[in-house]
Amino acid sequence: MAVEFVGIDPDRDHCPTVWVDTEVQGILLQGWKPTPETQADCEVSSPANGPVPDSEAVVRIPARMVPMIREACDAVERAQLR
């Protein structure tokens, strides 16, 4: 696994965090768990129309981290071109 750190929320000391995995060309996000009400809202509004599988998670990432997420997207695209 080729995981590369992209960034961490500048307003916190350990979370949320963004990484890229250039080997599988994916983005990894660490964030806060949603409240049960938010989780239910996500599940109801999803086209999958059901609970989030145990192997998946909904995480909350603050908007101030959009630049880091863009950077991660760019890194994944660059890895695809290699």
PDB file of N, CA, C and O in Angstrom:
ATOM      1  N   MET A   1       0.851  -1.172   0.000  1.00  0.00           N
ATOM      2  CA  MET A   1       0.000   0.000   0.000  1.00  0.00           C
ATOM      3  C   MET A   1       0.897   1.236   0.000  1.00  0.00           C
ATOM      4  O   MET A   1       1.802   1.365   0.802  1.00  0.00           O
ATOM      5  N   ALA A   2       0.632   2.166  -0.901  1.00  0.00           N
ATOM      6  CA  ALA A   2       1.412   3.397  -1.006  1.00  0.00           C
ATOM      7  C   ALA A   2       0.582   4.567  -0.492  1.00  0.00           C
ATOM      8  O   ALA A   2       0.060   5.361  -1.257  1.00  0.00           O
ATOM      9  N   VAL A   3       0.463   4.674   0.829  1.00  0.00           N
ATOM     10  CA  VAL A   3      -0.355   5.722   1.430  1.00  0.00           C
ATOM     11  C   VAL A   3       0.497   6.966   1.645  1.00  0.00           C
ATOM     12  O   VAL A   3       1.598   6.887   2.197  1.00  0.00           O
ATOM     13  N   GLU A   4      -0.041   8.101   1.190  1.00  0.00           N
ATOM     14  CA  GLU A   4       0.651   9.377   1.342  1.00  0.00           C
ATOM     15  C   GLU A   4      -0.245  10.343   2.109  1.00  0.00           C
ATOM     16  O   GLU A   4      -1.410  10.535   1.744  1.00  0.00           O
ATOM     17  N   PHE A   5       0.295  10.937   3.154  1.00  0.00           N
ATOM     18  CA  PHE A   5      -0.420  11.938   3.934  1.00  0.00           C
ATOM     19  C   PHE A   5      -0.607  13.180   3.072  1.00  0.00           C
ATOM     20  O   PHE A   5       0.317  13.640   2.413  1.00  0.00           O
ATOM     21  N   VAL A   6      -1.830  13.731   3.077  1.00  0.00           N
ATOM     22  CA  VAL A   6      -2.110  14.964   2.347  1.00  0.00           C
ATOM     23  C   VAL A   6      -2.276  16.133   3.307  1.00  0.00           C
ATOM     24  O   VAL A   6      -1.680  17.182   3.143  1.00  0.00           O
ATOM     25  N   GLY A   7      -3.108  15.956   4.329  1.00  0.00           N
ATOM     26  CA  GLY A   7      -3.305  17.065   5.244  1.00  0.00           C
ATOM     27  C   GLY A   7      -4.193  16.706   6.414  1.00  0.00           C
ATOM     28  O   GLY A   7      -4.890  15.691   6.405  1.00  0.00           O
ATOM     29  N   ILE A   8      -4.135  17.574   7.411  1.00  0.00           N
ATOM     30  CA  ILE A   8      -4.946  17.411   8.610  1.00  0.00           C
ATOM     31  C   ILE A   8      -5.644  18.743   8.876  1.00  0.00           C
ATOM     32  O   ILE A   8      -5.125  19.809   8.534  1.00  0.00           O
ATOM     33  N   ASP A   9      -6.806  18.685   9.458  1.00  0.00           N
ATOM     34  CA  ASP A   9      -7.575  19.878   9.775  1.00  0.00           C
ATOM     35  C   ASP A   9      -6.697  20.853  10.556  1.00  0.00           C
ATOM     36  O   ASP A   9      -6.206  20.508  11.632  1.00  0.00           O
ATOM     37  N   PRO A  10      -6.485  22.063  10.050  1.00  0.00           N
ATOM     38  CA  PRO A  10      -5.610  23.000  10.746  1.00  0.00           C
ATOM     39  C   PRO A  10      -6.169  23.480  12.086  1.00  0.00           C
ATOM     40  O   PRO A  10      -5.424  24.012  12.901  1.00  0.00           O
ATOM     41  N   ASP A  11      -7.457  23.261  12.316  1.00  0.00           N
ATOM     42  CA  ASP A  11      -8.060  23.676  13.579  1.00  0.00           C
ATOM     43  C   ASP A  11      -8.064  22.567  14.630  1.00  0.00           C
ATOM     44  O   ASP A  11      -8.582  22.761  15.721  1.00  0.00           O
ATOM     45  N   ARG A  12      -7.540  21.396  14.313  1.00  0.00           N
ATOM     46  CA  ARG A  12      -7.515  20.251  15.237  1.00  0.00           C
ATOM     47  C   ARG A  12      -6.117  19.658  15.239  1.00  0.00           C
ATOM     48  O   ARG A  12      -5.319  19.899  14.344  1.00  0.00           O
ATOM     49  N   ASP A  13      -5.824  18.776  16.203  1.00  0.00           N
ATOM     50  CA  ASP A  13      -4.501  18.178  16.225  1.00  0.00           C
ATOM     51  C   ASP A  13      -4.443  16.730  15.777  1.00  0.00           C
ATOM     52  O   ASP A  13      -3.370  16.180  15.673  1.00  0.00           O
ATOM     53  N   HIS A  14      -5.565  16.092  15.485  1.00  0.00           N
ATOM     54  CA  HIS A  14      -5.465  14.704  15.019  1.00  0.00           C
ATOM     55  C   HIS A  14      -6.590  14.281  14.083  1.00  0.00           C
ATOM     56  O   HIS A  14      -6.552  13.173  13.552  1.00  0.00           O
ATOM     57  N   CYS A  15      -7.568  15.075  13.859  1.00  0.00           N
ATOM     58  CA  CYS A  15      -8.694  14.646  13.032  1.00  0.00           C
ATOM     59  C   CYS A  15      -9.469  15.875  12.593  1.00  0.00           C
ATOM     60  O   CYS A  15      -9.561  16.831  13.360  1.00  0.00           O
ATOM     61  N   PRO A  16     -10.050  15.883  11.450  1.00  0.00           N
ATOM     62  CA  PRO A  16     -10.002  14.932  10.346  1.00  0.00           C
ATOM     63  C   PRO A  16      -8.669  14.972   9.582  1.00  0.00           C
ATOM     64  O   PRO A  16      -7.931  15.939   9.667  1.00  0.00           O
ATOM     65  N   THR A  17      -8.444  13.931   8.829  1.00  0.00           N
ATOM     66  CA  THR A  17      -7.199  13.767   8.090  1.00  0.00           C
ATOM     67  C   THR A  17      -7.502  13.224   6.701  1.00  0.00           C
ATOM     68  O   THR A  17      -8.473  12.489   6.511  1.00  0.00           O
ATOM     69  N   VAL A  18      -6.651  13.584   5.736  1.00  0.00           N
ATOM     70  CA  VAL A  18      -6.795  13.123   4.351  1.00  0.00           C
ATOM     71  C   VAL A  18      -5.488  12.459   3.920  1.00  0.00           C
ATOM     72  O   VAL A  18      -4.405  12.988   4.168  1.00  0.00           O
ATOM     73  N   TRP A  19      -5.608  11.292   3.298  1.00  0.00           N
ATOM     74  CA  TRP A  19      -4.486  10.581   2.685  1.00  0.00           C
ATOM     75  C   TRP A  19      -4.895  10.151   1.283  1.00  0.00           C
ATOM     76  O   TRP A  19      -6.078  10.108   0.963  1.00  0.00           O
ATOM     77  N   VAL A  20      -3.913   9.793   0.464  1.00  0.00           N
ATOM     78  CA  VAL A  20      -4.194   9.120  -0.802  1.00  0.00           C
ATOM     79  C   VAL A  20      -3.451   7.798  -0.800  1.00  0.00           C
ATOM     80  O   VAL A  20      -2.391   7.665  -0.193  1.00  0.00           O
ATOM     81  N   ASP A  21      -4.039   6.823  -1.456  1.00  0.00           N
ATOM     82  CA  ASP A  21      -3.388   5.539  -1.684  1.00  0.00           C
ATOM     83  C   ASP A  21      -3.134   5.476  -3.178  1.00  0.00           C
ATOM     84  O   ASP A  21      -4.053   5.238  -3.965  1.00  0.00           O
ATOM     85  N   THR A  22      -1.899   5.753  -3.578  1.00  0.00           N
ATOM     86  CA  THR A  22      -1.583   5.805  -5.004  1.00  0.00           C
ATOM     87  C   THR A  22      -1.559   4.426  -5.648  1.00  0.00           C
ATOM     88  O   THR A  22      -1.701   4.304  -6.857  1.00  0.00           O
ATOM     89  N   GLU A  23      -1.410   3.387  -4.843  1.00  0.00           N
ATOM     90  CA  GLU A  23      -1.393   2.028  -5.388  1.00  0.00           C
ATOM     91  C   GLU A  23      -2.777   1.627  -5.897  1.00  0.00           C
ATOM     92  O   GLU A  23      -2.909   1.080  -6.982  1.00  0.00           O
ATOM     93  N   VAL A  24      -3.807   1.890  -5.112  1.00  0.00           N
ATOM     94  CA  VAL A  24      -5.168   1.531  -5.532  1.00  0.00           C
ATOM     95  C   VAL A  24      -5.921   2.743  -6.073  1.00  0.00           C
ATOM     96  O   VAL A  24      -7.078   2.639  -6.434  1.00  0.00           O
ATOM     97  N   GLN A  25      -5.222   3.904  -6.107  1.00  0.00           N
ATOM     98  CA  GLN A  25      -5.779   5.147  -6.625  1.00  0.00           C
ATOM     99  C   GLN A  25      -7.065   5.525  -5.910  1.00  0.00           C
ATOM    100  O   GLN A  25      -8.121   5.661  -6.510  1.00  0.00           O
ATOM    101  N   GLY A  26      -6.940   5.664  -4.596  1.00  0.00           N
ATOM    102  CA  GLY A  26      -8.087   6.023  -3.778  1.00  0.00           C
ATOM    103  C   GLY A  26      -7.740   7.090  -2.761  1.00  0.00           C
ATOM    104  O   GLY A  26      -6.577   7.408  -2.530  1.00  0.00           O
ATOM    105  N   ILE A  27      -8.767   7.663  -2.181  1.00  0.00           N
ATOM    106  CA  ILE A  27      -8.636   8.689  -1.157  1.00  0.00           C
ATOM    107  C   ILE A  27      -9.123   8.113   0.164  1.00  0.00           C
ATOM    108  O   ILE A  27     -10.169   7.459   0.213  1.00  0.00           O
ATOM    109  N   LEU A  28      -8.361   8.349   1.223  1.00  0.00           N
ATOM    110  CA  LEU A  28      -8.714   7.885   2.562  1.00  0.00           C
ATOM    111  C   LEU A  28      -9.029   9.103   3.412  1.00  0.00           C
ATOM    112  O   LEU A  28      -8.269  10.082   3.413  1.00  0.00           O
ATOM    113  N   LEU A  29     -10.145   9.051   4.128  1.00  0.00           N
ATOM    114  CA  LEU A  29     -10.576  10.161   4.969  1.00  0.00           C
ATOM    115  C   LEU A  29     -10.812   9.680   6.393  1.00  0.00           C
ATOM    116  O   LEU A  29     -11.441   8.642   6.605  1.00  0.00           O
ATOM    117  N   GLN A  30     -10.308  10.429   7.345  1.00  0.00           N
ATOM    118  CA  GLN A  30     -10.633  10.208   8.756  1.00  0.00           C
ATOM    119  C   GLN A  30     -11.459  11.416   9.174  1.00  0.00           C
ATOM    120  O   GLN A  30     -11.072  12.556   8.929  1.00  0.00           O
ATOM    121  N   GLY A  31     -12.604  11.157   9.764  1.00  0.00           N
ATOM    122  CA  GLY A  31     -13.460  12.258  10.184  1.00  0.00           C
ATOM    123  C   GLY A  31     -14.274  11.876  11.396  1.00  0.00           C
ATOM    124  O   GLY A  31     -14.127  10.793  11.955  1.00  0.00           O
ATOM    125  N   TRP A  32     -15.126  12.799  11.777  1.00  0.00           N
ATOM    126  CA  TRP A  32     -15.983  12.544  12.931  1.00  0.00           C
ATOM    127  C   TRP A  32     -17.171  11.693  12.528  1.00  0.00           C
ATOM    128  O   TRP A  32     -17.716  11.817  11.421  1.00  0.00           O
ATOM    129  N   LYS A  33     -17.599  10.822  13.427  1.00  0.00           N
ATOM    130  CA  LYS A  33     -18.804  10.036  13.198  1.00  0.00           C
ATOM    131  C   LYS A  33     -20.009  10.968  13.260  1.00  0.00           C
ATOM    132  O   LYS A  33     -20.055  11.874  14.091  1.00  0.00           O
ATOM    133  N   PRO A  34     -20.996  10.738  12.400  1.00  0.00           N
ATOM    134  CA  PRO A  34     -22.193  11.571  12.459  1.00  0.00           C
ATOM    135  C   PRO A  34     -23.070  11.182  13.651  1.00  0.00           C
ATOM    136  O   PRO A  34     -22.942  10.088  14.197  1.00  0.00           O
ATOM    137  N   THR A  35     -23.951  12.077  14.011  1.00  0.00           N
ATOM    138  CA  THR A  35     -24.936  11.737  15.036  1.00  0.00           C
ATOM    139  C   THR A  35     -25.860  10.669  14.461  1.00  0.00           C
ATOM    140  O   THR A  35     -25.956  10.514  13.229  1.00  0.00           O
ATOM    141  N   PRO A  36     -26.564   9.928  15.299  1.00  0.00           N
ATOM    142  CA  PRO A  36     -27.517   8.945  14.772  1.00  0.00           C
ATOM    143  C   PRO A  36     -28.550   9.589  13.840  1.00  0.00           C
ATOM    144  O   PRO A  36     -28.941   8.990  12.835  1.00  0.00           O
ATOM    145  N   GLU A  37     -28.963  10.812  14.143  1.00  0.00           N
ATOM    146  CA  GLU A  37     -29.943  11.486  13.294  1.00  0.00           C
ATOM    147  C   GLU A  37     -29.353  11.796  11.918  1.00  0.00           C
ATOM    148  O   GLU A  37     -30.012  11.587  10.894  1.00  0.00           O
ATOM    149  N   THR A  38     -28.114  12.269  11.882  1.00  0.00           N
ATOM    150  CA  THR A  38     -27.460  12.552  10.599  1.00  0.00           C
ATOM    151  C   THR A  38     -27.232  11.270   9.819  1.00  0.00           C
ATOM    152  O   THR A  38     -27.431  11.230   8.599  1.00  0.00           O
ATOM    153  N   GLN A  39     -26.816  10.214  10.508  1.00  0.00           N
ATOM    154  CA  GLN A  39     -26.627   8.910   9.851  1.00  0.00           C
ATOM    155  C   GLN A  39     -27.933   8.470   9.193  1.00  0.00           C
ATOM    156  O   GLN A  39     -27.953   8.055   8.038  1.00  0.00           O
ATOM    157  N   ALA A  40     -29.036   8.586   9.919  1.00  0.00           N
ATOM    158  CA  ALA A  40     -30.345   8.195   9.380  1.00  0.00           C
ATOM    159  C   ALA A  40     -30.714   9.063   8.183  1.00  0.00           C
ATOM    160  O   ALA A  40     -31.223   8.552   7.173  1.00  0.00           O
ATOM    161  N   ASP A  41     -30.451  10.369   8.261  1.00  0.00           N
ATOM    162  CA  ASP A  41     -30.731  11.257   7.123  1.00  0.00           C
ATOM    163  C   ASP A  41     -29.932  10.853   5.891  1.00  0.00           C
ATOM    164  O   ASP A  41     -30.450  10.866   4.770  1.00  0.00           O
ATOM    165  N   CYS A  42     -28.671  10.489   6.088  1.00  0.00           N
ATOM    166  CA  CYS A  42     -27.832  10.040   4.966  1.00  0.00           C
ATOM    167  C   CYS A  42     -28.391   8.762   4.346  1.00  0.00           C
ATOM    168  O   CYS A  42     -28.462   8.630   3.120  1.00  0.00           O
ATOM    169  N   GLU A  43     -28.786   7.828   5.193  1.00  0.00           N
ATOM    170  CA  GLU A  43     -29.302   6.550   4.691  1.00  0.00           C
ATOM    171  C   GLU A  43     -30.612   6.739   3.941  1.00  0.00           C
ATOM    172  O   GLU A  43     -30.823   6.118   2.893  1.00  0.00           O
ATOM    173  N   VAL A  44     -31.475   7.601   4.446  1.00  0.00           N
ATOM    174  CA  VAL A  44     -32.768   7.834   3.792  1.00  0.00           C
ATOM    175  C   VAL A  44     -32.589   8.542   2.459  1.00  0.00           C
ATOM    176  O   VAL A  44     -33.303   8.261   1.493  1.00  0.00           O
ATOM    177  N   SER A  45     -31.620   9.475   2.382  1.00  0.00           N
ATOM    178  CA  SER A  45     -31.448  10.251   1.157  1.00  0.00           C
ATOM    179  C   SER A  45     -30.592   9.544   0.108  1.00  0.00           C
ATOM    180  O   SER A  45     -30.482  10.010  -1.019  1.00  0.00           O
ATOM    181  N   SER A  46     -29.997   8.417   0.460  1.00  0.00           N
ATOM    182  CA  SER A  46     -29.140   7.681  -0.468  1.00  0.00           C
ATOM    183  C   SER A  46     -29.958   6.910  -1.494  1.00  0.00           C
ATOM    184  O   SER A  46     -30.993   6.330  -1.154  1.00  0.00           O
ATOM    185  N   PRO A  47     -29.491   6.853  -2.734  1.00  0.00           N
ATOM    186  CA  PRO A  47     -30.171   6.021  -3.730  1.00  0.00           C
ATOM    187  C   PRO A  47     -30.180   4.538  -3.340  1.00  0.00           C
ATOM    188  O   PRO A  47     -31.029   3.784  -3.793  1.00  0.00           O
ATOM    189  N   ALA A  48     -29.223   4.134  -2.483  1.00  0.00           N
ATOM    190  CA  ALA A  48     -29.194   2.741  -2.018  1.00  0.00           C
ATOM    191  C   ALA A  48     -30.372   2.450  -1.111  1.00  0.00           C
ATOM    192  O   ALA A  48     -30.751   1.298  -0.919  1.00  0.00           O
ATOM    193  N   ASN A  49     -30.950   3.509  -0.519  1.00  0.00           N
ATOM    194  CA  ASN A  49     -32.166   3.400   0.291  1.00  0.00           C
ATOM    195  C   ASN A  49     -32.083   2.303   1.341  1.00  0.00           C
ATOM    196  O   ASN A  49     -32.928   1.425   1.421  1.00  0.00           O
ATOM    197  N   GLY A  50     -31.048   2.364   2.128  1.00  0.00           N
ATOM    198  CA  GLY A  50     -30.897   1.376   3.182  1.00  0.00           C
ATOM    199  C   GLY A  50     -29.766   1.751   4.097  1.00  0.00           C
ATOM    200  O   GLY A  50     -29.105   2.769   3.915  1.00  0.00           O
ATOM    201  N   PRO A  51     -29.514   0.920   5.095  1.00  0.00           N
ATOM    202  CA  PRO A  51     -28.447   1.228   6.037  1.00  0.00           C
ATOM    203  C   PRO A  51     -27.061   1.150   5.383  1.00  0.00           C
ATOM    204  O   PRO A  51     -26.858   0.400   4.426  1.00  0.00           O
ATOM    205  N   VAL A  52     -26.140   1.921   5.912  1.00  0.00           N
ATOM    206  CA  VAL A  52     -24.755   1.861   5.456  1.00  0.00           C
ATOM    207  C   VAL A  52     -24.198   0.511   5.899  1.00  0.00           C
ATOM    208  O   VAL A  52     -24.328   0.145   7.069  1.00  0.00           O
ATOM    209  N   PRO A  53     -23.608  -0.253   4.977  1.00  0.00           N
ATOM    210  CA  PRO A  53     -23.069  -1.562   5.355  1.00  0.00           C
ATOM    211  C   PRO A  53     -22.009  -1.450   6.450  1.00  0.00           C
ATOM    212  O   PRO A  53     -21.334  -0.421   6.577  1.00  0.00           O
ATOM    213  N   ASP A  54     -21.849  -2.491   7.221  1.00  0.00           N
ATOM    214  CA  ASP A  54     -20.862  -2.508   8.304  1.00  0.00           C
ATOM    215  C   ASP A  54     -19.442  -2.257   7.804  1.00  0.00           C
ATOM    216  O   ASP A  54     -18.594  -1.785   8.553  1.00  0.00           O
ATOM    217  N   SER A  55     -19.174  -2.580   6.542  1.00  0.00           N
ATOM    218  CA  SER A  55     -17.832  -2.389   5.990  1.00  0.00           C
ATOM    219  C   SER A  55     -17.598  -0.961   5.499  1.00  0.00           C
ATOM    220  O   SER A  55     -16.533  -0.656   4.975  1.00  0.00           O
ATOM    221  N   GLU A  56     -18.584  -0.076   5.662  1.00  0.00           N
ATOM    222  CA  GLU A  56     -18.482   1.305   5.210  1.00  0.00           C
ATOM    223  C   GLU A  56     -18.828   2.249   6.355  1.00  0.00           C
ATOM    224  O   GLU A  56     -19.324   1.825   7.392  1.00  0.00           O
ATOM    225  N   ALA A  57     -18.554   3.543   6.156  1.00  0.00           N
ATOM    226  CA  ALA A  57     -18.856   4.523   7.193  1.00  0.00           C
ATOM    227  C   ALA A  57     -19.165   5.877   6.565  1.00  0.00           C
ATOM    228  O   ALA A  57     -18.622   6.219   5.522  1.00  0.00           O
ATOM    229  N   VAL A  58     -20.013   6.625   7.214  1.00  0.00           N
ATOM    230  CA  VAL A  58     -20.242   8.022   6.889  1.00  0.00           C
ATOM    231  C   VAL A  58     -19.360   8.816   7.845  1.00  0.00           C
ATOM    232  O   VAL A  58     -19.365   8.557   9.052  1.00  0.00           O
ATOM    233  N   VAL A  59     -18.569   9.758   7.318  1.00  0.00           N
ATOM    234  CA  VAL A  59     -17.738  10.598   8.170  1.00  0.00           C
ATOM    235  C   VAL A  59     -17.987  12.059   7.820  1.00  0.00           C
ATOM    236  O   VAL A  59     -18.331  12.387   6.691  1.00  0.00           O
ATOM    237  N   ARG A  60     -17.821  12.904   8.800  1.00  0.00           N
ATOM    238  CA  ARG A  60     -18.015  14.345   8.603  1.00  0.00           C
ATOM    239  C   ARG A  60     -16.643  15.001   8.452  1.00  0.00           C
ATOM    240  O   ARG A  60     -15.763  14.824   9.288  1.00  0.00           O
ATOM    241  N   ILE A  61     -16.495  15.768   7.351  1.00  0.00           N
ATOM    242  CA  ILE A  61     -15.269  16.502   7.066  1.00  0.00           C
ATOM    243  C   ILE A  61     -15.652  17.974   6.941  1.00  0.00           C
ATOM    244  O   ILE A  61     -16.567  18.311   6.192  1.00  0.00           O
ATOM    245  N   PRO A  62     -14.970  18.892   7.638  1.00  0.00           N
ATOM    246  CA  PRO A  62     -15.346  20.298   7.551  1.00  0.00           C
ATOM    247  C   PRO A  62     -15.007  20.906   6.186  1.00  0.00           C
ATOM    248  O   PRO A  62     -14.030  20.513   5.542  1.00  0.00           O
ATOM    249  N   ALA A  63     -15.800  21.863   5.768  1.00  0.00           N
ATOM    250  CA  ALA A  63     -15.607  22.513   4.471  1.00  0.00           C
ATOM    251  C   ALA A  63     -14.226  23.162   4.360  1.00  0.00           C
ATOM    252  O   ALA A  63     -13.679  23.255   3.261  1.00  0.00           O
ATOM    253  N   ARG A  64     -13.634  23.570   5.483  1.00  0.00           N
ATOM    254  CA  ARG A  64     -12.317  24.204   5.422  1.00  0.00           C
ATOM    255  C   ARG A  64     -11.245  23.250   4.896  1.00  0.00           C
ATOM    256  O   ARG A  64     -10.143  23.660   4.566  1.00  0.00           O
ATOM    257  N   MET A  65     -11.577  21.950   4.802  1.00  0.00           N
ATOM    258  CA  MET A  65     -10.611  20.973   4.295  1.00  0.00           C
ATOM    259  C   MET A  65     -10.776  20.696   2.803  1.00  0.00           C
ATOM    260  O   MET A  65     -10.058  19.864   2.249  1.00  0.00           O
ATOM    261  N   VAL A  66     -11.661  21.406   2.139  1.00  0.00           N
ATOM    262  CA  VAL A  66     -11.853  21.214   0.696  1.00  0.00           C
ATOM    263  C   VAL A  66     -10.534  21.311  -0.077  1.00  0.00           C
ATOM    264  O   VAL A  66     -10.274  20.480  -0.951  1.00  0.00           O
ATOM    265  N   PRO A  67      -9.653  22.275   0.211  1.00  0.00           N
ATOM    266  CA  PRO A  67      -8.391  22.318  -0.526  1.00  0.00           C
ATOM    267  C   PRO A  67      -7.564  21.032  -0.384  1.00  0.00           C
ATOM    268  O   PRO A  67      -6.935  20.587  -1.347  1.00  0.00           O
ATOM    269  N   MET A  68      -7.579  20.420   0.790  1.00  0.00           N
ATOM    270  CA  MET A  68      -6.842  19.167   0.989  1.00  0.00           C
ATOM    271  C   MET A  68      -7.476  18.037   0.193  1.00  0.00           C
ATOM    272  O   MET A  68      -6.775  17.182  -0.348  1.00  0.00           O
ATOM    273  N   ILE A  69      -8.793  18.023   0.142  1.00  0.00           N
ATOM    274  CA  ILE A  69      -9.484  16.976  -0.615  1.00  0.00           C
ATOM    275  C   ILE A  69      -9.206  17.155  -2.101  1.00  0.00           C
ATOM    276  O   ILE A  69      -8.972  16.175  -2.819  1.00  0.00           O
ATOM    277  N   ARG A  70      -9.173  18.402  -2.568  1.00  0.00           N
ATOM    278  CA  ARG A  70      -8.804  18.661  -3.971  1.00  0.00           C
ATOM    279  C   ARG A  70      -7.384  18.183  -4.248  1.00  0.00           C
ATOM    280  O   ARG A  70      -7.109  17.595  -5.299  1.00  0.00           O
ATOM    281  N   GLU A  71      -6.485  18.458  -3.318  1.00  0.00           N
ATOM    282  CA  GLU A  71      -5.101  18.007  -3.470  1.00  0.00           C
ATOM    283  C   GLU A  71      -5.041  16.488  -3.561  1.00  0.00           C
ATOM    284  O   GLU A  71      -4.294  15.929  -4.368  1.00  0.00           O
ATOM    285  N   ALA A  72      -5.838  15.813  -2.736  1.00  0.00           N
ATOM    286  CA  ALA A  72      -5.881  14.349  -2.774  1.00  0.00           C
ATOM    287  C   ALA A  72      -6.415  13.864  -4.119  1.00  0.00           C
ATOM    288  O   ALA A  72      -5.885  12.910  -4.696  1.00  0.00           O
ATOM    289  N   CYS A  73      -7.454  14.520  -4.625  1.00  0.00           N
ATOM    290  CA  CYS A  73      -8.003  14.150  -5.941  1.00  0.00           C
ATOM    291  C   CYS A  73      -6.942  14.311  -7.027  1.00  0.00           C
ATOM    292  O   CYS A  73      -6.792  13.452  -7.903  1.00  0.00           O
ATOM    293  N   ASP A  74      -6.199  15.420  -6.970  1.00  0.00           N
ATOM    294  CA  ASP A  74      -5.127  15.647  -7.952  1.00  0.00           C
ATOM    295  C   ASP A  74      -4.054  14.570  -7.854  1.00  0.00           C
ATOM    296  O   ASP A  74      -3.558  14.084  -8.873  1.00  0.00           O
ATOM    297  N   ALA A  75      -3.701  14.172  -6.638  1.00  0.00           N
ATOM    298  CA  ALA A  75      -2.679  13.140  -6.446  1.00  0.00           C
ATOM    299  C   ALA A  75      -3.134  11.807  -7.029  1.00  0.00           C
ATOM    300  O   ALA A  75      -2.344  11.090  -7.651  1.00  0.00           O
ATOM    301  N   VAL A  76      -4.403  11.479  -6.850  1.00  0.00           N
ATOM    302  CA  VAL A  76      -4.931  10.224  -7.413  1.00  0.00           C
ATOM    303  C   VAL A  76      -4.906  10.289  -8.932  1.00  0.00           C
ATOM    304  O   VAL A  76      -4.525   9.328  -9.603  1.00  0.00           O
ATOM    305  N   GLU A  77      -5.291  11.429  -9.499  1.00  0.00           N
ATOM    306  CA  GLU A  77      -5.252  11.566 -10.958  1.00  0.00           C
ATOM    307  C   GLU A  77      -3.830  11.447 -11.497  1.00  0.00           C
ATOM    308  O   GLU A  77      -3.605  10.807 -12.518  1.00  0.00           O
ATOM    309  N   ARG A  78      -2.860  12.041 -10.797  1.00  0.00           N
ATOM    310  CA  ARG A  78      -1.464  11.922 -11.230  1.00  0.00           C
ATOM    311  C   ARG A  78      -1.012  10.461 -11.191  1.00  0.00           C
ATOM    312  O   ARG A  78      -0.299   9.992 -12.072  1.00  0.00           O
ATOM    313  N   ALA A  79      -1.445   9.726 -10.160  1.00  0.00           N
ATOM    314  CA  ALA A  79      -1.078   8.306 -10.037  1.00  0.00           C
ATOM    315  C   ALA A  79      -1.665   7.500 -11.187  1.00  0.00           C
ATOM    316  O   ALA A  79      -1.041   6.535 -11.654  1.00  0.00           O
ATOM    317  N   GLN A  80      -2.828   7.886 -11.667  1.00  0.00           N
ATOM    318  CA  GLN A  80      -3.451   7.173 -12.791  1.00  0.00           C
ATOM    319  C   GLN A  80      -2.646   7.354 -14.073  1.00  0.00           C
ATOM    320  O   GLN A  80      -2.674   6.502 -14.948  1.00  0.00           O
ATOM    321  N   LEU A  81      -1.947   8.452 -14.190  1.00  0.00           N
ATOM    322  CA  LEU A  81      -1.178   8.748 -15.400  1.00  0.00           C
ATOM    323  C   LEU A  81       0.180   8.075 -15.422  1.00  0.00           C
ATOM    324  O   LEU A  81       0.850   8.070 -16.443  1.00  0.00           O
ATOM    325  N   ARG A  82       0.588   7.505 -14.291  1.00  0.00           N
ATOM    326  CA  ARG A  82       1.913   6.855 -14.226  1.00  0.00           C
ATOM    327  C   ARG A  82       1.924   5.540 -14.961  1.00  0.00           C
ATOM    328  O   ARG A  82       1.050   4.836 -15.141  1.00  0.00           O
TER     329      ARG A  82
END
